[in-house]
Amino acid sequence: MMKVLSSKSCELLCNLYEFDYYFSLLVEKEFVIDVVMLVMATTFLSLAFRGIINLFSLSPFIFYLDPLLVKAARGDPVSRPPAWMMRQAGRYMAVYRKLAEKHPSFRERSETTDLIVEISLQPWEAFRPDGVIIFSDILTPLPAFGVPFDIEEVRGPVIQSPIRSEDDLKALHPIDLEKLHFVGESLKILRQEVGGHAAVLGFVGAPWTIATYIVEGGTTRTYTTIKSMCHTAPNLLRTLLSHLTKAISEYIIYQVESGAHCIQIFDSWGGQLPPDMWEQWSKPYITEIVSVVRNKCPKTPLVLYINGNGGLLERMKGTGVDVIGLDWTVDMADARKRLGPRGHILNLGHGVLVGTPEEAVAHFFDVSKSLNYDGSSQNQSMEESKLLV
């Protein structure tokens, strides 16, 4: 039915749908309006408007554009190589050392939300890197699936009850993410703090690397027990690695859903295996993690780093990760030939060493930001970087 609406009727109708500020001037007496169509239109716009409001309330950081590091990790064109550092927060910074004096326990620093956020942001506030990695440890999730540990001043991490038998496996249980709430809380805050100006990175240990600690009972230089287990108790080791794979996959997804843009997988001790043994005892489990995470978080770039990976580059690529971290023993030109020229993220071959001058770290980031893929750069910074090297 067609009907002529008065200005007053139109105003009342618009007020009904809370859109008087949109529609109060749209209708004059001389226009013929289909009332049904107007109601449908205003209802649709009202729902859409409320949907936008709800979207903002659900995620305060959802509308930020992807940071430079995320684009580079996906292989998208970028203006310059993004830069961040492993061990970006740590004892080389005076502000960290001062905080550590007040909170001497590493586990307190890495398992308390306020401290995690403060420490993670220290290098961000000082140097403005392109990536802000959460201050944590690859062993942090162990108690959440049944493996308690301590960190001693001299010995480092100590596993109270190593897993070396079928009976020992009974201590394991599915990961309880509620026990890792401080990780999720910290990532949410970090994502809000850096906004779209930098990528927030989470990280995990790879199954093989985590297993070395659980089997050996802590750190080791020889890895004798776990290497022997590859031959004497392969089924036991596979069961342990499978359990770790599931737990780590869930932990990664939890980090992403909490706010991490990217995840780095540290197979720190994968290089202790010959390439053919790494292919058997590490690669399949990393590949499974990548598959599970891809299914749940398809847009999240995954990085794989192995200490001593020169003989593993092609095998690492076969896991399906987006980015491969090179250590200091690998010639980057050779790695580019072997892996392809897809892109580059600037980092260190291992991590910032204790005693590194903060001025050198600041200079590293300043020079990195002066480089451009179009070939232009600040000549002064380039000359200074040569002197620094």
Short mmCIF file of C-alpha atoms in Angstrom, two decimals:
data_model
loop_
_atom_site.label_atom_id
_atom_site.label_comp_id
_atom_site.label_asym_id
_atom_site.label_seq_id
_atom_site.Cartn_x
_atom_site.Cartn_y
_atom_site.Cartn_z
CA MET A 1 0.00 0.00 0.00
CA MET A 2 1.32 3.43 -0.93
CA LYS A 3 0.77 6.36 1.42
CA VAL A 4 1.93 9.96 1.72
CA LEU A 5 3.80 10.51 4.99
CA SER A 6 3.83 13.79 6.81
CA SER A 7 7.10 15.16 8.16
CA LYS A 8 5.86 14.43 11.67
CA SER A 9 5.04 10.81 10.81
CA CYS A 10 8.46 10.34 9.29
CA GLU A 11 10.12 11.79 12.39
CA LEU A 12 8.19 9.42 14.66
CA LEU A 13 9.05 6.44 12.46
CA CYS A 14 12.72 7.33 12.43
CA ASN A 15 12.78 7.86 16.18
CA LEU A 16 11.26 4.40 16.60
CA TYR A 17 14.28 2.86 14.92
CA GLU A 18 16.78 5.21 16.56
CA PHE A 19 17.82 6.67 13.25
CA ASP A 20 16.22 10.10 13.36
CA TYR A 21 19.61 11.69 12.75
CA TYR A 22 19.86 9.78 9.46
CA PHE A 23 16.36 10.04 8.10
CA SER A 24 14.56 13.06 9.57
CA LEU A 25 15.36 15.20 6.53
CA LEU A 26 14.82 12.56 3.87
CA VAL A 27 11.06 12.78 3.47
CA GLU A 28 8.87 15.77 2.65
CA LYS A 29 5.12 15.87 2.24
CA GLU A 30 5.24 15.80 -1.53
CA PHE A 31 7.11 12.46 -1.67
CA VAL A 32 5.20 9.21 -1.83
CA ILE A 33 6.82 6.55 0.35
CA ASP A 34 6.24 2.87 0.57
CA VAL A 35 5.98 2.41 4.32
CA VAL A 36 6.95 -1.25 4.21
CA MET A 37 10.14 -0.55 2.30
CA LEU A 38 11.09 2.26 4.67
CA VAL A 39 10.59 0.05 7.71
CA MET A 40 12.68 -2.71 6.15
CA ALA A 41 15.45 -0.29 5.23
CA THR A 42 15.63 1.34 8.65
CA THR A 43 15.49 -2.04 10.38
CA PHE A 44 18.35 -3.34 8.25
CA LEU A 45 20.47 -0.26 8.89
CA SER A 46 19.71 -0.40 12.60
CA LEU A 47 20.84 -4.03 12.80
CA ALA A 48 23.93 -3.29 10.73
CA PHE A 49 24.82 -0.33 12.92
CA ARG A 50 24.38 -2.37 16.09
CA GLY A 51 26.44 -5.15 14.51
CA ILE A 52 29.31 -2.73 13.97
CA ILE A 53 29.11 -1.59 17.57
CA ASN A 54 29.11 -5.21 18.75
CA LEU A 55 32.09 -5.97 16.52
CA PHE A 56 34.07 -3.16 18.13
CA SER A 57 33.16 -4.36 21.59
CA LEU A 58 34.17 -7.94 20.82
CA SER A 59 37.68 -7.12 19.68
CA PRO A 60 39.41 -3.82 20.35
CA PHE A 61 42.21 -4.59 17.85
CA ILE A 62 40.30 -6.26 15.02
CA PHE A 63 40.36 -3.24 12.70
CA TYR A 64 44.12 -2.67 12.68
CA LEU A 65 45.86 -3.36 9.39
CA ASP A 66 48.43 -6.14 9.33
CA PRO A 67 51.81 -4.97 10.66
CA LEU A 68 54.87 -4.97 8.42
CA LEU A 69 56.28 -8.17 9.91
CA VAL A 70 53.06 -10.09 9.31
CA LYS A 71 52.96 -8.99 5.67
CA ALA A 72 56.57 -10.04 5.15
CA ALA A 73 55.96 -13.39 6.85
CA ARG A 74 53.12 -14.07 4.44
CA GLY A 75 55.29 -13.20 1.47
CA ASP A 76 53.43 -9.99 0.65
CA PRO A 77 55.31 -7.01 -0.86
CA VAL A 78 56.79 -4.71 1.79
CA SER A 79 58.85 -1.52 1.63
CA ARG A 80 61.70 -2.80 3.81
CA PRO A 81 62.69 -5.91 5.76
CA PRO A 82 61.06 -5.86 9.21
CA ALA A 83 63.34 -6.42 12.19
CA TRP A 84 63.12 -7.95 15.64
CA MET A 85 65.53 -9.89 17.85
CA MET A 86 65.42 -13.20 19.63
CA ARG A 87 65.98 -12.64 23.37
CA GLN A 88 64.79 -9.12 22.66
CA ALA A 89 63.98 -8.54 26.33
CA GLY A 90 66.63 -9.56 28.81
CA ARG A 91 69.67 -8.84 30.93
CA TYR A 92 71.45 -6.68 28.37
CA MET A 93 68.88 -3.97 29.27
CA ALA A 94 69.44 -2.00 32.48
CA VAL A 95 65.71 -1.63 33.03
CA TYR A 96 65.32 -5.42 32.97
CA ARG A 97 68.17 -5.96 35.42
CA LYS A 98 66.59 -3.47 37.80
CA LEU A 99 63.26 -5.30 37.61
CA ALA A 100 64.96 -8.68 38.08
CA GLU A 101 66.50 -7.44 41.32
CA LYS A 102 63.00 -6.85 42.69
CA HIS A 103 61.69 -10.14 41.26
CA PRO A 104 64.61 -12.60 41.30
CA SER A 105 62.55 -15.66 40.35
CA PHE A 106 62.48 -16.24 36.59
CA ARG A 107 59.24 -18.14 36.87
CA GLU A 108 57.64 -15.26 38.71
CA ARG A 109 58.75 -12.88 35.96
CA SER A 110 57.54 -15.20 33.21
CA GLU A 111 54.29 -16.33 34.85
CA THR A 112 52.89 -13.06 36.24
CA THR A 113 50.79 -11.07 33.79
CA ASP A 114 51.89 -7.58 34.85
CA LEU A 115 55.57 -8.54 34.80
CA ILE A 116 55.30 -10.35 31.46
CA VAL A 117 53.72 -7.29 29.85
CA GLU A 118 56.20 -4.87 31.41
CA ILE A 119 59.23 -6.90 30.34
CA SER A 120 57.89 -7.60 26.85
CA LEU A 121 57.33 -3.88 26.29
CA GLN A 122 60.75 -2.76 27.55
CA PRO A 123 62.50 -3.20 24.16
CA TRP A 124 59.41 -1.89 22.37
CA GLU A 125 59.54 1.35 24.33
CA ALA A 126 63.30 1.63 23.85
CA PHE A 127 63.80 0.60 20.20
CA ARG A 128 60.41 0.27 18.47
CA PRO A 129 61.15 -3.10 16.77
CA ASP A 130 58.73 -4.48 14.20
CA GLY A 131 57.95 -7.46 16.42
CA VAL A 132 57.17 -7.65 20.13
CA ILE A 133 57.66 -11.18 21.42
CA ILE A 134 56.04 -12.25 24.68
CA PHE A 135 58.44 -12.76 27.58
CA SER A 136 58.04 -16.44 28.38
CA ASP A 137 59.87 -19.76 28.12
CA ILE A 138 59.43 -22.87 26.00
CA LEU A 139 59.02 -24.89 29.23
CA THR A 140 56.23 -22.67 30.58
CA PRO A 141 53.36 -24.98 29.47
CA LEU A 142 54.85 -28.17 30.98
CA PRO A 143 52.98 -28.10 34.33
CA ALA A 144 49.74 -27.58 32.41
CA PHE A 145 50.00 -31.13 31.02
CA GLY A 146 51.59 -32.92 33.95
CA VAL A 147 55.31 -32.17 33.95
CA PRO A 148 56.38 -29.94 36.88
CA PHE A 149 59.77 -28.24 36.73
CA ASP A 150 61.98 -25.77 38.56
CA ILE A 151 64.62 -23.35 37.35
CA GLU A 152 67.77 -23.35 39.46
CA GLU A 153 70.32 -20.55 39.37
CA VAL A 154 73.25 -22.75 38.33
CA ARG A 155 71.68 -25.82 36.71
CA GLY A 156 68.92 -24.06 34.84
CA PRO A 157 65.66 -25.98 34.24
CA VAL A 158 65.24 -29.17 36.27
CA ILE A 159 62.50 -31.74 35.62
CA GLN A 160 61.70 -33.40 38.94
CA SER A 161 60.28 -36.59 37.37
CA PRO A 162 61.81 -37.37 33.96
CA ILE A 163 59.75 -39.56 31.64
CA ARG A 164 61.70 -42.67 30.70
CA SER A 165 59.22 -45.54 31.06
CA GLU A 166 55.64 -46.52 30.28
CA ASP A 167 54.70 -45.88 33.91
CA ASP A 168 56.16 -42.39 33.70
CA LEU A 169 53.82 -41.61 30.80
CA LYS A 170 50.85 -41.96 33.14
CA ALA A 171 51.66 -38.57 34.64
CA LEU A 172 50.75 -36.86 31.37
CA HIS A 173 47.28 -35.44 30.78
CA PRO A 174 45.64 -33.12 28.22
CA ILE A 175 46.85 -29.56 28.44
CA ASP A 176 44.86 -27.36 30.83
CA LEU A 177 44.95 -23.93 29.22
CA GLU A 178 43.40 -22.30 32.27
CA LYS A 179 46.72 -22.89 34.03
CA LEU A 180 48.31 -20.70 31.34
CA HIS A 181 45.88 -17.82 31.75
CA PHE A 182 48.78 -15.38 32.29
CA VAL A 183 49.99 -16.08 28.74
CA GLY A 184 46.60 -15.32 27.21
CA GLU A 185 46.09 -12.25 29.37
CA SER A 186 49.53 -10.90 28.49
CA LEU A 187 49.05 -11.38 24.75
CA LYS A 188 45.72 -9.54 24.85
CA ILE A 189 47.32 -6.58 26.62
CA LEU A 190 50.36 -6.56 24.33
CA ARG A 191 48.14 -6.56 21.26
CA GLN A 192 46.27 -3.54 22.60
CA GLU A 193 49.47 -1.74 23.64
CA VAL A 194 51.27 -1.96 20.29
CA GLY A 195 48.12 -1.65 18.19
CA GLY A 196 48.93 -2.00 14.51
CA HIS A 197 52.45 -0.61 14.86
CA ALA A 198 54.18 -3.97 15.44
CA ALA A 199 53.45 -7.67 15.33
CA VAL A 200 52.90 -9.50 18.60
CA LEU A 201 54.76 -12.82 18.56
CA GLY A 202 54.03 -15.89 20.60
CA PHE A 203 56.24 -18.95 20.67
CA VAL A 204 56.48 -22.61 21.62
CA GLY A 205 59.08 -25.33 21.78
CA ALA A 206 58.94 -28.10 19.18
CA PRO A 207 58.07 -31.61 20.44
CA TRP A 208 61.60 -32.99 20.05
CA THR A 209 63.18 -30.07 21.90
CA ILE A 210 60.64 -30.21 24.73
CA ALA A 211 61.14 -33.98 24.92
CA THR A 212 64.89 -33.53 25.43
CA TYR A 213 64.22 -31.69 28.68
CA ILE A 214 61.53 -34.12 29.83
CA VAL A 215 63.62 -37.23 29.13
CA GLU A 216 67.03 -35.90 30.18
CA GLY A 217 65.64 -34.21 33.29
CA GLY A 218 66.91 -30.78 32.28
CA THR A 219 69.64 -29.31 30.11
CA THR A 220 72.38 -31.50 28.67
CA ARG A 221 75.29 -31.31 26.27
CA THR A 222 75.21 -34.90 25.09
CA TYR A 223 71.49 -35.86 24.81
CA THR A 224 72.59 -39.42 25.50
CA THR A 225 69.39 -40.66 27.14
CA ILE A 226 66.94 -39.46 24.52
CA LYS A 227 69.17 -40.46 21.61
CA SER A 228 69.45 -43.94 23.09
CA MET A 229 65.68 -44.05 23.49
CA CYS A 230 65.31 -43.57 19.73
CA HIS A 231 66.75 -47.09 19.40
CA THR A 232 65.89 -48.83 22.68
CA ALA A 233 62.37 -47.50 23.31
CA PRO A 234 61.08 -45.97 20.07
CA ASN A 235 57.40 -46.59 20.83
CA LEU A 236 57.71 -44.90 24.21
CA LEU A 237 59.37 -41.88 22.63
CA ARG A 238 56.77 -41.70 19.86
CA THR A 239 53.99 -41.74 22.46
CA LEU A 240 55.63 -38.87 24.32
CA LEU A 241 56.18 -36.87 21.12
CA SER A 242 52.58 -37.41 20.03
CA HIS A 243 51.29 -36.17 23.37
CA LEU A 244 53.52 -33.11 23.14
CA THR A 245 52.36 -32.46 19.58
CA LYS A 246 48.72 -32.28 20.62
CA ALA A 247 49.46 -30.09 23.65
CA ILE A 248 51.68 -27.71 21.68
CA SER A 249 49.10 -27.41 18.88
CA GLU A 250 46.42 -26.39 21.38
CA TYR A 251 48.83 -23.99 23.06
CA ILE A 252 49.61 -22.27 19.75
CA ILE A 253 45.93 -21.86 18.93
CA TYR A 254 45.34 -20.44 22.41
CA GLN A 255 48.10 -17.88 21.85
CA VAL A 256 46.69 -16.86 18.47
CA GLU A 257 43.17 -16.52 19.82
CA SER A 258 44.58 -14.41 22.66
CA GLY A 259 46.20 -11.93 20.28
CA ALA A 260 49.46 -13.28 18.79
CA HIS A 261 49.97 -12.26 15.15
CA CYS A 262 52.70 -14.86 14.52
CA ILE A 263 54.07 -17.92 16.27
CA GLN A 264 57.69 -19.02 16.32
CA ILE A 265 58.40 -22.72 16.85
CA PHE A 266 61.76 -23.29 18.51
CA ASP A 267 63.27 -26.68 17.73
CA SER A 268 66.37 -25.45 19.48
CA TRP A 269 67.96 -28.88 19.86
CA GLY A 270 66.81 -30.35 16.56
CA GLY A 271 70.29 -29.67 15.23
CA GLN A 272 71.63 -32.27 17.67
CA LEU A 273 70.14 -34.92 15.39
CA PRO A 274 71.64 -36.02 12.08
CA PRO A 275 69.39 -34.90 9.20
CA ASP A 276 67.93 -38.36 8.63
CA MET A 277 67.09 -38.73 12.33
CA TRP A 278 65.56 -35.24 12.44
CA GLU A 279 63.43 -36.32 9.49
CA GLN A 280 62.13 -39.20 11.61
CA TRP A 281 62.00 -37.80 15.14
CA SER A 282 61.15 -34.14 14.73
CA LYS A 283 59.84 -33.21 11.30
CA PRO A 284 56.62 -35.32 11.34
CA TYR A 285 55.50 -33.80 14.63
CA ILE A 286 56.21 -30.22 13.54
CA THR A 287 54.38 -30.93 10.28
CA GLU A 288 51.37 -32.16 12.22
CA ILE A 289 51.39 -29.03 14.37
CA VAL A 290 51.48 -26.85 11.26
CA SER A 291 48.55 -28.76 9.77
CA VAL A 292 46.42 -28.48 12.92
CA VAL A 293 47.14 -24.78 13.37
CA ARG A 294 46.58 -24.06 9.66
CA ASN A 295 43.14 -25.62 9.90
CA LYS A 296 42.17 -23.44 12.88
CA CYS A 297 44.19 -20.27 12.21
CA PRO A 298 44.86 -20.20 8.45
CA LYS A 299 46.12 -16.60 8.35
CA THR A 300 48.67 -16.91 11.16
CA PRO A 301 52.28 -17.07 9.91
CA LEU A 302 54.41 -19.79 11.51
CA VAL A 303 58.17 -19.51 11.94
CA LEU A 304 60.56 -22.43 12.52
CA TYR A 305 63.97 -21.93 14.09
CA ILE A 306 66.58 -24.64 14.70
CA ASN A 307 69.97 -24.03 16.26
CA GLY A 308 72.51 -25.51 13.85
CA ASN A 309 70.17 -25.88 10.89
CA GLY A 310 72.56 -25.64 7.94
CA GLY A 311 71.97 -29.26 6.95
CA LEU A 312 68.21 -29.10 7.50
CA LEU A 313 66.97 -26.13 5.47
CA GLU A 314 65.17 -28.07 2.74
CA ARG A 315 63.70 -30.45 5.31
CA MET A 316 62.51 -27.50 7.40
CA LYS A 317 60.79 -26.05 4.36
CA GLY A 318 58.97 -29.35 3.95
CA THR A 319 57.13 -28.85 7.25
CA GLY A 320 54.95 -26.20 5.62
CA VAL A 321 55.96 -23.26 7.83
CA ASP A 322 55.92 -19.74 6.39
CA VAL A 323 59.30 -18.55 7.67
CA ILE A 324 62.59 -20.33 8.38
CA GLY A 325 65.00 -18.82 10.89
CA LEU A 326 68.70 -19.04 10.03
CA ASP A 327 71.39 -19.35 12.66
CA TRP A 328 74.83 -17.74 12.52
CA THR A 329 76.44 -20.74 10.80
CA VAL A 330 74.35 -20.40 7.63
CA ASP A 331 75.40 -18.22 4.72
CA MET A 332 72.30 -16.18 3.85
CA ALA A 333 73.08 -16.11 0.14
CA ASP A 334 73.31 -19.90 0.14
CA ALA A 335 70.07 -20.18 2.11
CA ARG A 336 68.35 -17.91 -0.40
CA LYS A 337 69.41 -20.22 -3.23
CA ARG A 338 68.18 -23.28 -1.35
CA LEU A 339 64.91 -21.84 -0.04
CA GLY A 340 63.92 -19.23 -2.61
CA PRO A 341 63.78 -15.41 -2.68
CA ARG A 342 60.33 -15.02 -1.13
CA GLY A 343 61.28 -12.41 1.45
CA HIS A 344 63.40 -11.53 4.44
CA ILE A 345 62.85 -10.68 8.11
CA LEU A 346 65.90 -9.25 9.85
CA ASN A 347 66.91 -10.97 13.10
CA LEU A 348 69.96 -12.33 14.88
CA GLY A 349 71.50 -15.76 14.42
CA HIS A 350 70.74 -16.69 18.02
CA GLY A 351 69.81 -13.91 20.46
CA VAL A 352 71.03 -10.73 22.09
CA LEU A 353 74.02 -11.60 24.27
CA VAL A 354 74.33 -10.38 27.84
CA GLY A 355 76.72 -7.43 27.80
CA THR A 356 75.60 -6.12 24.42
CA PRO A 357 75.49 -2.30 24.64
CA GLU A 358 71.97 -0.97 24.37
CA GLU A 359 73.33 1.68 22.00
CA ALA A 360 74.34 -1.08 19.58
CA VAL A 361 70.84 -2.55 19.69
CA ALA A 362 69.33 0.88 19.05
CA HIS A 363 71.70 1.37 16.12
CA PHE A 364 70.75 -2.03 14.71
CA PHE A 365 67.09 -1.05 14.59
CA ASP A 366 67.82 2.47 13.28
CA VAL A 367 69.84 1.08 10.38
CA SER A 368 67.23 -1.60 9.64
CA LYS A 369 64.54 1.06 9.30
CA SER A 370 66.70 3.07 6.89
CA LEU A 371 66.89 0.23 4.36
CA ASN A 372 64.43 0.08 1.48
CA TYR A 373 63.80 -2.51 -1.20
CA ASP A 374 63.87 0.21 -3.86
CA GLY A 375 67.61 0.48 -3.25
CA SER A 376 67.56 3.77 -1.39
CA SER A 377 68.84 4.21 2.14
CA GLN A 378 70.48 6.73 4.36
CA ASN A 379 74.14 6.64 3.38
CA GLN A 380 75.32 7.76 6.77
CA SER A 381 73.51 4.90 8.49
CA MET A 382 74.98 2.44 6.01
CA GLU A 383 78.52 3.65 6.65
CA GLU A 384 77.94 3.50 10.39
CA SER A 385 76.58 -0.02 10.09
CA LYS A 386 79.78 -1.11 8.33
CA LEU A 387 81.78 0.26 11.23
CA LEU A 388 79.48 -1.52 13.68
CA VAL A 389 79.94 -4.86 11.94
#
